[in-house]
Amino acid sequence: QVQLVESGGGSVQVGGTLRLSCAASGHPYFNYAMAWFRQVPGKKREAVAGISSSGPTYADSVKGRFTISKDSAKNTLYLEMNSLAPGDTAMYYCAADKDRWVVPLWFSPDQWPSWGQGTQVTVSS
């Protein structure tokens, strides 16, 4: 499997910006599908954004505020988060499937075989 390490989380005030990174290793190519999920205690893991050979896709709750991107030279996935709100507070995880360029059911955590350990994002008013 692919090894994933997230970073960039932290505490920010409402309306602020954060950029999360997910460094990938263990595979010679970086053209596989990846995604960001988030989870708060007691709730299911929620899809945030995915990226594949078909392009990016977003959960309705983050459209227009978050941007997912990949830097193949650095083997790194990013999530630029703008206009943050308290509802964005969660542990954020990146996910990957090294064997697929597209994951049709990208919003389902069960579709992703590789996960990072997560990075905490806290938005306060």
Short mmCIF file of C-alpha atoms in Angstrom, two decimals:
data_model
loop_
_atom_site.label_atom_id
_atom_site.label_comp_id
_atom_site.label_asym_id
_atom_site.label_seq_id
_atom_site.Cartn_x
_atom_site.Cartn_y
_atom_site.Cartn_z
CA GLN A 1 0.00 0.00 0.00
CA VAL A 2 0.88 3.65 -0.19
CA GLN A 3 2.16 5.39 2.94
CA LEU A 4 0.48 8.71 3.66
CA VAL A 5 1.47 11.43 6.15
CA GLU A 6 -0.73 14.47 6.70
CA SER A 7 0.38 17.85 8.03
CA GLY A 8 -0.75 21.45 8.15
CA GLY A 9 -3.59 21.23 10.63
CA GLY A 10 -4.00 23.65 13.50
CA SER A 11 -6.27 26.16 15.17
CA VAL A 12 -7.75 29.04 13.22
CA GLN A 13 -10.48 31.59 13.70
CA VAL A 14 -13.71 31.68 11.73
CA GLY A 15 -13.09 32.91 8.21
CA GLY A 16 -9.46 31.86 8.29
CA THR A 17 -7.42 29.72 5.91
CA LEU A 18 -5.40 26.54 6.24
CA ARG A 19 -3.59 24.34 3.76
CA LEU A 20 -3.30 20.66 4.52
CA SER A 21 -0.64 18.48 2.94
CA CYS A 22 -0.46 14.74 2.48
CA ALA A 23 2.93 13.32 1.52
CA ALA A 24 2.75 9.97 -0.27
CA SER A 25 5.45 7.32 -0.55
CA GLY A 26 5.85 3.67 -1.45
CA HIS A 27 4.76 3.77 -5.07
CA PRO A 28 6.77 4.85 -8.12
CA TYR A 29 3.93 6.83 -9.68
CA PHE A 30 1.57 9.48 -8.35
CA ASN A 31 -1.26 9.32 -10.87
CA TYR A 32 -3.68 7.35 -8.71
CA ALA A 33 -6.88 8.62 -7.15
CA MET A 34 -6.75 10.34 -3.77
CA ALA A 35 -9.19 12.03 -1.42
CA TRP A 36 -9.63 13.98 1.78
CA PHE A 37 -12.03 12.90 4.51
CA ARG A 38 -12.82 14.31 7.92
CA GLN A 39 -14.23 12.94 11.13
CA VAL A 40 -15.43 14.26 14.46
CA PRO A 41 -15.76 12.03 17.51
CA GLY A 42 -18.94 10.00 17.50
CA LYS A 43 -19.67 10.60 13.83
CA LYS A 44 -18.93 8.74 10.61
CA ARG A 45 -15.98 9.67 8.46
CA GLU A 46 -17.17 12.22 5.90
CA ALA A 47 -15.88 12.78 2.37
CA VAL A 48 -14.54 16.27 1.71
CA ALA A 49 -12.87 16.22 -1.71
CA GLY A 50 -11.47 13.75 -4.20
CA ILE A 51 -9.13 13.99 -7.15
CA SER A 52 -8.62 11.57 -10.00
CA SER A 53 -7.92 11.43 -13.73
CA SER A 54 -11.43 12.87 -14.14
CA GLY A 55 -10.53 15.93 -12.11
CA PRO A 56 -11.56 17.19 -8.67
CA THR A 57 -14.87 16.65 -6.94
CA TYR A 58 -16.20 18.13 -3.71
CA ALA A 59 -18.77 17.58 -1.03
CA ASP A 60 -21.53 20.17 -1.21
CA SER A 61 -20.57 21.51 2.20
CA VAL A 62 -17.14 22.66 1.00
CA LYS A 63 -17.76 23.62 -2.63
CA GLY A 64 -16.44 27.07 -3.37
CA ARG A 65 -14.35 27.14 -0.18
CA PHE A 66 -11.96 24.19 -0.44
CA THR A 67 -9.60 23.27 -3.27
CA ILE A 68 -7.93 19.89 -3.71
CA SER A 69 -4.76 19.59 -5.76
CA LYS A 70 -1.75 17.35 -6.36
CA ASP A 71 1.91 18.15 -6.91
CA SER A 72 3.41 15.20 -8.76
CA ALA A 73 6.95 16.53 -8.40
CA LYS A 74 6.58 16.37 -4.62
CA ASN A 75 4.24 13.36 -4.40
CA THR A 76 2.00 15.53 -2.27
CA LEU A 77 -1.75 16.05 -2.07
CA TYR A 78 -3.09 19.38 -0.82
CA LEU A 79 -6.32 20.75 0.54
CA GLU A 80 -6.61 24.52 0.55
CA MET A 81 -9.36 25.51 2.96
CA ASN A 82 -10.79 29.03 2.91
CA SER A 83 -13.63 30.72 4.79
CA LEU A 84 -13.38 28.17 7.54
CA ALA A 85 -16.34 27.72 9.85
CA PRO A 86 -16.79 25.93 13.19
CA GLY A 87 -18.49 23.09 11.32
CA ASP A 88 -15.18 22.36 9.59
CA THR A 89 -13.60 21.37 12.89
CA ALA A 90 -12.53 17.74 12.58
CA MET A 91 -9.64 15.35 12.15
CA TYR A 92 -8.73 15.39 8.47
CA TYR A 93 -7.44 12.28 6.72
CA CYS A 94 -6.07 11.69 3.27
CA ALA A 95 -6.79 8.47 1.42
CA ALA A 96 -5.40 6.81 -1.69
CA ASP A 97 -5.89 3.87 -4.00
CA LYS A 98 -2.69 3.17 -5.89
CA ASP A 99 -4.46 0.73 -8.23
CA ARG A 100 -7.14 3.07 -9.56
CA TRP A 101 -7.10 6.33 -11.47
CA VAL A 102 -10.78 6.90 -10.72
CA VAL A 103 -12.84 5.82 -7.73
CA PRO A 104 -16.51 6.14 -8.74
CA LEU A 105 -17.79 5.87 -5.16
CA TRP A 106 -15.06 8.22 -3.92
CA PHE A 107 -17.25 9.53 -1.08
CA SER A 108 -17.34 6.12 0.62
CA PRO A 109 -14.46 5.46 3.05
CA ASP A 110 -14.73 1.74 2.28
CA GLN A 111 -13.40 2.41 -1.23
CA TRP A 112 -9.97 3.54 -0.03
CA PRO A 113 -7.31 1.03 1.01
CA SER A 114 -4.64 3.48 2.19
CA TRP A 115 -5.03 6.09 4.92
CA GLY A 116 -2.90 8.57 6.78
CA GLN A 117 -2.97 9.14 10.53
CA GLY A 118 -4.82 12.44 10.30
CA THR A 119 -4.25 16.08 11.17
CA GLN A 120 -6.52 18.07 13.47
CA VAL A 121 -8.28 21.24 12.29
CA THR A 122 -10.02 23.41 14.88
CA VAL A 123 -12.02 26.49 13.91
CA SER A 124 -13.07 28.81 16.71
CA SER A 125 -15.21 31.94 16.78
#
